[in-house]
Structure formats: structure tokens, C-alpha cells
């Protein structure tokens, strides 16, 4: 789908790409510095140039590849689910964020240094590339523009990004919300599911709330009192339960609407749909309480 | 490692975020969910339920059903407007209730008027 140049849709997608790029940016400057630190001075400059060039090239190639891969049926759904996980990971507070497993040892040779920088960028950029591929609505121009704006910021302006998120930490929460929104639009655009969503329009709202509750859950659970924290699991689980009945109704052609139920079996199924989750929720709370009690006992002894 | 984790404040954003910023994002998320609701609702069903006035005519372009066509920037603007509205309401209601609060009965200045 090609978006009209400078239309609201185009600018919105560009804004989403830049925001996603910034919040999911890998620490390329640190990687380059770590890898090149033991090389001779004249080789260091070459490593920085070719490492940066290689990183940008591999990222652009991956992003364009993702646009084509997402057109294959099934991949939009997979990408959307992956984005939910990425948003959740972004918003989960990390106790030890200083460690970097991607580039521990300094490189001894020029080729080794460039290879390490490019591989590290490719590994760090997978989530980023997937997210911007989803937000670009299939437009190569948007991807190129987004990369042209954000890659220089990431590679050379990392201090600027750090200052921005340091001054406004809510940018990270906004990035998580935009990722969740992109995941939602990817899942409802999935070619295999479009017809099903048209037949079950109400499920779109359930999917949206489910995605936001899973993605933003870690952030808001930090604020909740200990006894309220199970809600972060129970609410998405309840939505999945309800959604599962809708899917089952389509797959096995069973009647789950009580207004249309005709026999006892269908009424039982409807009862199971609305009340069946209660024992499971009680079981979850009991198991959670038992585990917490066991942890407390282990900590005392 | 994410670049944002280089900043201790950003790595710990859940505890360092400003209430205003969080309110803005919460308002944006509400707008996104409303847009998803507009996408999920079948307009024919709304007509059958007799709610067409509430959802079609009340806000025109700003109705929930129209929100399904909104783009991210429009949702962000709507979220900013909603957050600003909530902030104004909160400040207004705080001022209003503070003015209504009676002076303490045993207080020296029973009538809080200074000449």
C-alpha cells in the first residue's frame, strides 16, 4: 500500500517509525566503542566508518525484506504477536541494565571489528526492523525516510536520545503504546484473519484491549498494591478465554450465543463460557498464594 | 542493550515518569481503544439499538465511529486534548472543593476574611 506523500496517514506512520526507532534503538555507539577500543588509532576511524556503514546497510536491507515478508499470509499475525512481546519487554523495568552481552571482547583485526559491529546491529535491530516494517504499511519510501532520519540520531546522536528519554521518561511509555497500536493494526490486517474479523467485529475491541493489557501490564503492575497484581494476569486471561470461545464457535461450528441456543448442550456451553473461568481464576490465586508462602518460608529458613 | 537503558532515569522510567506524561499516554491509549471500539462496532447494530444520535450526530467527525479512520497523529492530538481537559477539570474541582470546605469550628479565623 502506497501512502499519499505528506498526508496525515503518511506523517503518522513516519512519526511512529521515528518514535519506535528511538525507543528500540540499540546502543550502536557503545558497541562500536567496545569493539574498536584495542585497535590502532588509524584503524579505529576506518572501523567506525565501515562498521556504521555496514550497520545502516544491513538495517535498511532487513527493513525492506520485512515489508515483503509481512505480505506473506501469516507473517503479519506473527509480527504483531512479536511486537506485543517487544512492547512488554520495553516496559518491563530492568534491574541490571548495564550489562551488554553483544560485545564483550575487543576485536583484534579490522575485519573482525566490522563483522562484530554489523552482527551486533543486526541482532539488536531485529525488533526495531519488525516494528518499523509493521508501522510503514508496506511503504518502502517511509522505511527509507524513517531510517534516514533515525539512524544518524542513533549512531551519532545517542547522547541526544539519552537526554530526551532522561528528561521525558514518558516517551518510553508512549513508545510502548505505539508498539501495541502497531501490533493491533498488524493483527487485524492479517490476510488470513480479515474475513473472520469482518464476521466477528466485536472481537477487534477484545483483541485491542488484550494487546494493550499485555503490553502495558508490566508498567502498571509496578504501581499496583501486592494483592491487586494478579489482575495483570487475570484480565488478559479472561479476554483470551472469551476470545477462545469465539474462535471455537467458528472452527467447530458450535453455538455460543445464548439467544440462539436451542438445546441443553448449547446452554451448558454458554454457562461454561461465562462462569467456567471462575474456578480457574480461583485456582490461579490459590497456586500464587501457595508459591508466595513457600518463597516466604524459604527466605526465613 | 537498548540505548534508553544507558540513562538510569529512563531505565527506571516506571518510577521516574511525571504524572503529566503518564496521564497524556493514558489518554492516548484511551483514544486508541475508542478507535478500536469504533472499528469493532457495526453501525447497523447502533441504528437498531436507537443510539445513532449519541454516536453519529453528537460529535460529527469526533464521534467514536469516526475515530476508526483516525491516524496516529490525530490520536495523539486527541489524547493531548483529553489529558489537558482532565487536568483542567482536576484543578477546577480541587479549587471548587477547597472553597467549599468549611473553616475549622474551633479555629481563630472562623470566617476566613482578612480586613
Short mmCIF file of C-alpha atoms in Angstrom, two decimals:
data_model
loop_
_atom_site.label_atom_id
_atom_site.label_comp_id
_atom_site.label_asym_id
_atom_site.label_seq_id
_atom_site.Cartn_x
_atom_site.Cartn_y
_atom_site.Cartn_z
CA UNK A 1 0.00 0.00 0.00
CA UNK A 2 1.49 3.37 -1.03
CA UNK A 3 0.54 6.27 1.21
CA UNK A 4 -0.02 9.73 -0.25
CA UNK A 5 3.03 11.93 0.31
CA UNK A 6 2.63 14.26 3.32
CA UNK A 7 -0.92 13.08 4.06
CA UNK A 8 -1.99 12.60 7.70
CA UNK A 9 -1.51 8.85 7.28
CA UNK A 10 2.00 9.34 5.87
CA UNK A 11 3.10 11.73 8.63
CA UNK A 12 1.54 9.49 11.30
CA UNK A 13 3.40 6.45 10.00
CA UNK A 14 6.65 8.45 9.78
CA UNK A 15 6.20 9.68 13.36
CA UNK A 16 5.51 6.10 14.53
CA UNK A 17 8.67 4.85 12.76
CA UNK A 18 10.88 7.55 14.29
CA UNK A 19 9.42 7.05 17.78
CA UNK A 20 9.83 3.26 17.52
CA UNK A 21 13.38 3.72 16.20
CA UNK A 22 14.29 5.90 19.15
CA UNK A 23 12.83 3.76 21.93
CA UNK A 24 14.06 0.48 20.43
CA UNK A 25 17.43 1.85 19.32
CA UNK A 26 20.34 -0.39 20.12
CA UNK A 27 23.38 1.14 21.66
CA UNK A 28 25.47 1.16 18.47
CA UNK A 29 27.86 3.83 19.72
CA UNK A 30 28.72 1.70 22.76
CA UNK A 31 29.18 -1.44 20.65
CA UNK A 32 31.46 0.40 18.20
CA UNK A 33 33.47 1.86 21.06
CA UNK A 34 33.81 -1.50 22.82
CA UNK A 35 34.83 -3.35 19.68
CA UNK A 36 37.30 -0.77 18.40
CA UNK A 37 38.94 0.15 21.69
CA UNK A 38 42.00 -2.07 21.31
CA UNK A 39 42.74 -1.36 17.63
CA UNK A 40 45.42 1.07 16.44
CA UNK A 41 44.27 4.68 16.12
CA UNK A 42 44.29 4.81 12.29
CA UNK A 43 42.33 1.53 12.07
CA UNK A 44 39.79 2.76 14.65
CA UNK A 45 38.48 5.51 12.33
CA UNK A 46 38.13 3.04 9.46
CA UNK A 47 36.31 0.55 11.75
CA UNK A 48 33.92 3.26 12.93
CA UNK A 49 33.12 4.33 9.34
CA UNK A 50 32.72 0.84 7.84
CA UNK A 51 31.01 -0.52 10.95
CA UNK A 52 28.45 2.30 10.83
CA UNK A 53 28.03 1.91 7.05
CA UNK A 54 27.55 -1.85 7.37
CA UNK A 55 25.10 -1.42 10.24
CA UNK A 56 22.98 1.07 8.26
CA UNK A 57 23.09 -1.11 5.12
CA UNK A 58 22.09 -4.28 6.96
CA UNK A 59 19.30 -2.45 8.78
CA UNK A 60 17.90 -0.95 5.55
CA UNK A 61 18.08 -4.35 3.81
CA UNK A 62 16.35 -6.07 6.74
CA UNK A 63 13.61 -3.41 6.89
CA UNK A 64 12.85 -3.69 3.16
CA UNK A 65 12.91 -7.50 3.41
CA UNK A 66 10.45 -7.33 6.32
CA UNK A 67 7.97 -5.33 4.19
CA UNK A 68 7.92 -8.16 1.64
CA UNK A 69 7.86 -10.91 4.27
CA UNK A 70 4.90 -9.26 6.02
CA UNK A 71 2.90 -9.54 2.80
CA UNK A 72 3.06 -13.35 3.11
CA UNK A 73 -0.10 -14.66 4.85
CA UNK A 74 0.53 -15.50 8.49
CA UNK A 75 3.57 -13.30 8.96
CA UNK A 76 1.53 -10.20 9.84
CA UNK A 77 -0.04 -12.14 12.74
CA UNK A 78 3.37 -13.47 13.82
CA UNK A 79 4.88 -9.99 13.56
CA UNK A 80 2.02 -8.48 15.56
CA UNK A 81 2.43 -11.05 18.34
CA UNK A 82 6.20 -10.45 18.35
CA UNK A 83 5.56 -6.70 18.69
CA UNK A 84 3.36 -7.32 21.75
CA UNK A 85 6.26 -9.19 23.31
CA UNK A 86 8.70 -6.40 22.32
CA UNK A 87 6.42 -3.71 23.84
CA UNK A 88 6.12 -5.77 27.04
CA UNK A 89 9.90 -6.19 27.19
CA UNK A 90 10.40 -2.45 26.63
CA UNK A 91 8.10 -1.54 29.52
CA UNK A 92 9.40 -4.15 31.98
CA UNK A 93 11.79 -2.43 34.40
CA UNK A 94 15.26 -3.98 34.16
CA UNK A 95 17.17 -4.27 37.42
CA UNK A 96 20.55 -4.78 35.74
CA UNK A 97 20.58 -2.80 32.52
CA UNK A 98 24.29 -2.09 32.44
CA UNK A 99 25.40 -5.49 31.20
CA UNK A 100 25.84 -5.90 27.46
CA UNK A 101 26.25 -9.41 26.16
CA UNK A 102 26.67 -8.48 22.50
CA UNK A 103 30.18 -7.07 22.52
CA UNK A 104 32.31 -8.06 25.44
CA UNK A 105 35.66 -8.67 23.87
CA UNK A 106 37.51 -6.03 21.82
CA UNK A 107 38.33 -7.12 18.25
CA UNK A 108 41.92 -7.75 17.19
CA UNK A 109 41.52 -7.22 13.42
CA UNK A 110 39.78 -4.72 11.15
CA UNK A 111 37.54 -7.34 9.52
CA UNK A 112 36.68 -8.90 12.88
CA UNK A 113 35.70 -5.49 14.30
CA UNK A 114 33.45 -4.59 11.35
CA UNK A 115 31.88 -8.07 11.44
CA UNK A 116 31.13 -7.79 15.18
CA UNK A 117 29.57 -4.33 14.76
CA UNK A 118 27.36 -5.44 11.85
CA UNK A 119 26.26 -8.68 13.56
CA UNK A 120 25.56 -6.84 16.82
CA UNK A 121 23.47 -4.26 14.96
CA UNK A 122 21.59 -6.97 13.06
CA UNK A 123 20.79 -8.79 16.32
CA UNK A 124 19.85 -5.60 18.16
CA UNK A 125 17.84 -4.29 15.23
CA UNK A 126 15.53 -7.28 14.64
CA UNK A 127 12.79 -5.91 16.93
CA UNK A 128 13.30 -2.42 15.56
CA UNK A 129 13.09 -3.51 11.93
CA UNK A 130 10.00 -5.64 12.55
CA UNK A 131 8.26 -2.73 14.28
CA UNK A 132 9.02 -0.18 11.57
CA UNK A 133 8.08 -2.73 8.89
CA UNK A 134 4.66 -3.01 10.57
CA UNK A 135 4.27 0.73 11.05
CA UNK A 136 5.25 1.56 7.45
CA UNK A 137 2.09 -0.04 5.96
CA UNK A 138 4.21 -1.56 3.20
CA UNK A 139 5.71 1.74 2.02
CA UNK A 140 9.42 1.47 1.13
CA UNK A 141 9.66 5.28 0.95
CA UNK A 142 8.52 5.55 4.57
CA UNK A 143 11.07 2.98 5.70
CA UNK A 144 13.90 4.74 3.87
CA UNK A 145 12.82 8.15 5.23
CA UNK A 146 12.43 6.75 8.77
CA UNK A 147 15.89 5.15 8.62
CA UNK A 148 17.46 8.27 7.07
CA UNK A 149 16.12 10.37 9.95
CA UNK A 150 16.65 8.00 12.83
CA UNK A 151 19.85 6.05 12.05
CA UNK A 152 22.12 9.13 12.20
CA UNK A 153 20.47 10.04 15.51
CA UNK A 154 21.06 6.53 16.84
CA UNK A 155 24.65 6.21 15.62
CA UNK A 156 25.98 9.72 16.21
CA UNK A 157 23.33 11.34 18.43
CA UNK A 158 22.99 8.71 21.13
CA UNK A 159 23.58 11.36 23.80
CA UNK A 160 20.65 13.33 22.37
CA UNK A 161 18.36 10.29 22.67
CA UNK A 162 19.55 9.64 26.21
CA UNK A 163 18.91 13.29 27.14
CA UNK A 164 15.42 13.13 25.60
CA UNK A 165 14.34 9.98 27.46
CA UNK A 166 16.09 11.20 30.60
CA UNK A 167 14.10 14.45 30.53
CA UNK A 168 10.84 12.80 29.42
CA UNK A 169 10.70 9.14 30.55
CA UNK A 170 7.06 9.06 29.37
CA UNK A 171 8.48 8.79 25.80
CA UNK A 172 9.20 5.13 26.64
CA UNK A 173 5.60 4.54 27.74
CA UNK A 174 4.38 6.32 24.60
CA UNK A 175 6.71 4.13 22.52
CA UNK A 176 5.23 1.03 24.19
CA UNK A 177 1.70 2.27 23.44
CA UNK A 178 2.58 2.97 19.79
CA UNK A 179 4.13 -0.52 19.51
CA UNK A 180 0.94 -2.03 20.94
CA UNK A 181 -1.16 0.01 18.49
CA UNK A 182 1.06 -1.13 15.60
CA UNK A 183 0.71 -4.75 16.79
CA UNK A 184 -3.10 -4.35 16.86
CA UNK A 185 -3.22 -2.91 13.34
CA UNK A 186 -0.91 -5.68 12.08
CA UNK A 187 -3.05 -8.44 13.62
CA UNK A 188 -6.36 -7.07 12.28
CA UNK A 189 -4.77 -6.60 8.82
CA UNK A 190 -3.59 -10.23 8.71
CA UNK A 191 -4.94 -11.61 5.40
CA UNK A 192 -5.84 -14.97 6.98
CA UNK A 193 -7.97 -13.25 9.65
CA UNK A 194 -9.54 -10.31 7.78
CA UNK A 195 -12.68 -12.25 6.82
CA UNK A 196 -13.05 -13.66 10.36
CA UNK A 197 -12.73 -10.18 11.89
CA UNK A 198 -15.36 -8.90 9.42
CA UNK A 199 -17.72 -11.67 10.57
CA UNK A 200 -16.92 -11.06 14.28
CA UNK A 201 -16.39 -7.28 14.52
CA UNK A 202 -16.70 -7.16 18.33
CA UNK A 203 -13.60 -9.33 18.68
CA UNK A 204 -11.49 -6.44 17.33
CA UNK A 205 -12.18 -4.50 20.51
CA UNK A 206 -11.37 -7.57 22.64
CA UNK A 207 -8.09 -8.03 20.72
CA UNK A 208 -7.22 -4.32 21.17
CA UNK A 209 -7.81 -4.40 24.94
CA UNK A 210 -5.98 -7.74 25.18
CA UNK A 211 -2.93 -6.33 23.36
CA UNK A 212 -2.83 -3.15 25.46
CA UNK A 213 -3.32 -5.06 28.71
CA UNK A 214 -0.48 -7.50 27.88
CA UNK A 215 1.87 -4.80 26.54
CA UNK A 216 1.34 -2.15 29.22
CA UNK A 217 0.78 -4.68 32.05
CA UNK A 218 4.36 -4.68 33.42
CA UNK A 219 4.38 -0.88 33.61
CA UNK A 220 1.11 -0.51 35.53
CA UNK A 221 1.66 -3.60 37.71
CA UNK A 222 4.62 -1.77 39.28
CA UNK A 223 2.11 0.75 40.68
CA UNK A 224 -0.43 -1.79 41.93
CA UNK A 225 -0.59 -3.00 45.51
CA UNK A 226 0.63 -6.58 46.01
CA UNK A 227 -2.90 -8.00 46.39
CA UNK A 228 -4.01 -6.30 43.15
CA UNK A 229 -1.13 -7.59 41.00
CA UNK A 230 -2.94 -10.82 39.91
CA UNK A 231 -5.28 -8.55 37.93
CA UNK A 232 -2.47 -8.01 35.42
CA UNK A 233 -2.66 -11.76 34.63
CA UNK A 234 -6.38 -12.32 35.21
CA UNK A 235 -7.69 -9.58 32.88
CA UNK A 236 -5.77 -10.74 29.77
CA UNK A 237 -6.51 -14.38 30.66
CA UNK A 238 -10.25 -13.62 30.85
CA UNK A 239 -10.11 -11.89 27.46
CA UNK A 240 -8.24 -14.87 25.96
CA UNK A 241 -10.92 -17.18 27.45
CA UNK A 242 -13.73 -15.17 25.84
CA UNK A 243 -11.85 -14.95 22.55
CA UNK A 244 -11.22 -18.71 22.58
CA UNK A 245 -14.98 -19.36 22.64
CA UNK A 246 -15.47 -17.07 19.63
CA UNK A 247 -12.70 -18.94 17.78
CA UNK A 248 -14.14 -22.32 18.85
CA UNK A 249 -17.57 -21.24 17.60
CA UNK A 250 -16.06 -20.57 14.16
CA UNK A 251 -13.78 -23.61 13.98
CA UNK A 252 -16.14 -26.31 15.34
CA UNK A 253 -19.39 -24.57 14.31
CA UNK A 254 -20.79 -24.56 17.84
CA UNK A 255 -23.40 -22.12 19.09
CA UNK A 256 -22.03 -19.88 21.87
CA UNK A 257 -24.70 -17.17 21.76
CA UNK A 258 -27.35 -17.92 24.42
CA UNK A 259 -30.02 -16.01 22.48
CA UNK A 260 -29.61 -18.51 19.65
CA UNK A 261 -29.09 -21.61 21.83
CA UNK A 262 -31.59 -24.40 21.20
CA UNK A 263 -30.67 -27.42 23.32
CA UNK A 264 -29.20 -28.20 26.74
CA UNK A 265 -25.70 -28.70 25.35
CA UNK A 266 -25.64 -25.21 23.91
CA UNK A 267 -26.92 -23.71 27.17
CA UNK A 268 -24.21 -25.65 29.07
CA UNK A 269 -21.60 -24.30 26.68
CA UNK A 270 -22.87 -20.77 27.27
CA UNK A 271 -22.74 -21.33 31.05
CA UNK A 272 -19.17 -22.59 30.71
CA UNK A 273 -18.26 -19.51 28.69
CA UNK A 274 -19.49 -17.00 31.28
CA UNK A 275 -18.79 -18.91 34.53
CA UNK A 276 -16.16 -21.51 33.63
CA UNK A 277 -13.27 -19.09 34.16
CA UNK A 278 -14.16 -18.53 37.82
CA UNK A 279 -12.74 -21.85 39.16
CA UNK A 280 -9.63 -21.36 37.02
CA UNK A 281 -9.14 -17.84 38.40
CA UNK A 282 -9.61 -19.18 41.96
CA UNK A 283 -7.07 -21.96 41.24
CA UNK A 284 -4.58 -19.42 39.91
CA UNK A 285 -4.96 -17.22 43.01
CA UNK A 286 -4.57 -20.28 45.30
CA UNK A 287 -1.42 -21.50 43.49
CA UNK A 288 0.03 -17.97 43.54
CA UNK A 289 -0.64 -17.70 47.27
CA UNK A 290 0.97 -21.12 47.90
CA UNK A 291 4.07 -20.17 45.90
CA UNK A 292 4.36 -16.84 47.72
CA UNK A 293 4.05 -18.64 51.09
CA UNK A 294 6.73 -21.15 50.04
CA UNK A 295 9.06 -18.29 48.99
CA UNK A 296 8.48 -16.55 52.34
CA UNK A 297 9.24 -19.79 54.24
CA UNK A 298 12.42 -20.35 52.17
CA UNK A 299 13.54 -16.77 52.85
CA UNK A 300 13.03 -17.24 56.64
CA UNK A 301 14.96 -20.53 56.83
CA UNK B 1 21.13 -3.46 25.12
CA UNK B 2 18.67 -0.70 24.38
CA UNK B 3 20.08 2.79 24.14
CA UNK B 4 17.49 4.09 26.60
CA UNK B 5 18.94 1.83 29.29
CA UNK B 6 22.09 4.00 29.29
CA UNK B 7 20.05 6.56 31.21
CA UNK B 8 19.36 5.47 34.81
CA UNK B 9 16.23 7.64 34.87
CA UNK B 10 14.92 6.15 31.62
CA UNK B 11 15.84 2.57 32.57
CA UNK B 12 13.80 3.15 35.71
CA UNK B 13 11.12 5.10 33.83
CA UNK B 14 8.19 3.48 35.60
CA UNK B 15 9.26 5.16 38.84
CA UNK B 16 10.62 8.42 37.41
CA UNK B 17 7.88 9.30 34.91
CA UNK B 18 5.98 12.53 35.51
CA UNK B 19 2.25 12.28 36.34
CA UNK B 20 1.50 14.64 33.43
CA UNK B 21 3.37 12.46 30.92
CA UNK B 22 1.71 9.34 32.20
CA UNK B 23 -1.73 10.99 32.03
CA UNK B 24 -1.03 12.01 28.40
CA UNK B 25 -0.08 8.45 27.40
CA UNK B 26 -3.07 7.03 29.29
CA UNK B 27 -5.33 9.46 27.37
CA UNK B 28 -3.72 8.41 24.06
CA UNK B 29 -4.29 4.74 24.94
CA UNK B 30 -7.95 5.51 25.76
CA UNK B 31 -8.29 7.19 22.34
CA UNK B 32 -6.67 4.16 20.67
CA UNK B 33 -9.10 1.80 22.43
CA UNK B 34 -12.03 4.07 21.43
CA UNK B 35 -10.79 3.93 17.82
CA UNK B 36 -10.68 0.13 18.08
CA UNK B 37 -14.23 0.27 19.52
CA UNK B 38 -15.34 2.37 16.55
CA UNK B 39 -13.75 -0.22 14.29
CA UNK B 40 -15.50 -3.06 16.15
CA UNK B 41 -19.00 -1.59 16.26
CA UNK B 42 -21.35 -2.45 13.45
CA UNK B 43 -23.16 0.80 12.52
CA UNK B 44 -26.32 -1.18 11.66
CA UNK B 45 -26.43 -2.53 15.21
CA UNK B 46 -26.14 1.03 16.57
CA UNK B 47 -29.11 2.05 14.44
CA UNK B 48 -31.16 -0.92 15.71
CA UNK B 49 -30.34 -0.02 19.29
CA UNK B 50 -31.55 3.57 18.73
CA UNK B 51 -28.18 5.03 19.67
CA UNK B 52 -27.44 6.65 16.34
CA UNK B 53 -27.98 10.15 17.73
CA UNK B 54 -25.46 9.56 20.51
CA UNK B 55 -22.81 8.10 18.26
CA UNK B 56 -23.34 9.70 14.85
CA UNK B 57 -24.76 13.17 15.38
CA UNK B 58 -23.35 14.22 18.74
CA UNK B 59 -19.82 14.82 17.65
CA UNK B 60 -19.81 14.51 13.87
CA UNK B 61 -16.19 13.92 12.91
CA UNK B 62 -15.32 13.47 16.58
CA UNK B 63 -17.76 10.62 17.19
CA UNK B 64 -16.43 7.26 18.27
CA UNK B 65 -17.44 5.71 14.96
CA UNK B 66 -15.40 8.30 13.03
CA UNK B 67 -12.34 7.58 15.19
CA UNK B 68 -11.74 4.33 13.32
CA UNK B 69 -10.36 6.43 10.45
CA UNK B 70 -8.04 8.48 12.65
CA UNK B 71 -4.29 8.21 12.25
CA UNK B 72 -1.68 8.14 14.98
CA UNK B 73 -1.08 11.91 14.96
CA UNK B 74 -4.81 12.58 15.30
CA UNK B 75 -4.99 10.09 18.18
CA UNK B 76 -2.01 11.82 19.83
CA UNK B 77 -3.68 15.23 19.45
CA UNK B 78 -6.96 13.87 20.82
CA UNK B 79 -5.03 12.28 23.72
CA UNK B 80 -3.32 15.61 24.44
CA UNK B 81 -6.70 17.41 24.40
CA UNK B 82 -8.23 14.76 26.66
CA UNK B 83 -5.29 14.93 29.08
CA UNK B 84 -5.48 18.77 29.13
CA UNK B 85 -9.23 18.56 29.77
CA UNK B 86 -8.78 16.11 32.64
CA UNK B 87 -6.05 18.33 34.14
CA UNK B 88 -8.26 21.45 33.93
CA UNK B 89 -11.18 19.54 35.47
CA UNK B 90 -8.96 18.24 38.26
CA UNK B 91 -7.56 21.68 39.07
CA UNK B 92 -11.04 23.28 38.81
CA UNK B 93 -12.67 20.69 41.06
CA UNK B 94 -9.83 20.97 43.60
CA UNK B 95 -10.24 24.77 43.74
CA UNK B 96 -14.03 24.43 43.95
CA UNK B 97 -13.99 21.91 46.80
CA UNK B 98 -11.31 23.83 48.67
CA UNK B 99 -13.53 26.92 48.57
CA UNK B 100 -16.49 24.88 49.86
CA UNK B 101 -14.54 23.34 52.72
CA UNK B 102 -15.70 24.99 55.98
CA UNK B 103 -13.20 26.60 58.29
CA UNK B 104 -12.42 24.52 61.41
CA UNK B 105 -15.10 25.24 64.05
CA UNK B 106 -12.54 25.84 66.77
CA UNK B 107 -10.32 27.95 64.54
CA UNK B 108 -9.45 31.53 65.42
CA UNK B 109 -10.49 32.75 62.00
CA UNK B 110 -13.93 31.20 61.72
CA UNK B 111 -14.71 33.47 58.78
CA UNK B 112 -11.63 33.37 56.56
CA UNK B 113 -11.82 37.03 55.56
CA UNK B 114 -8.95 39.31 56.36
CA UNK B 115 -9.55 43.04 56.55
#
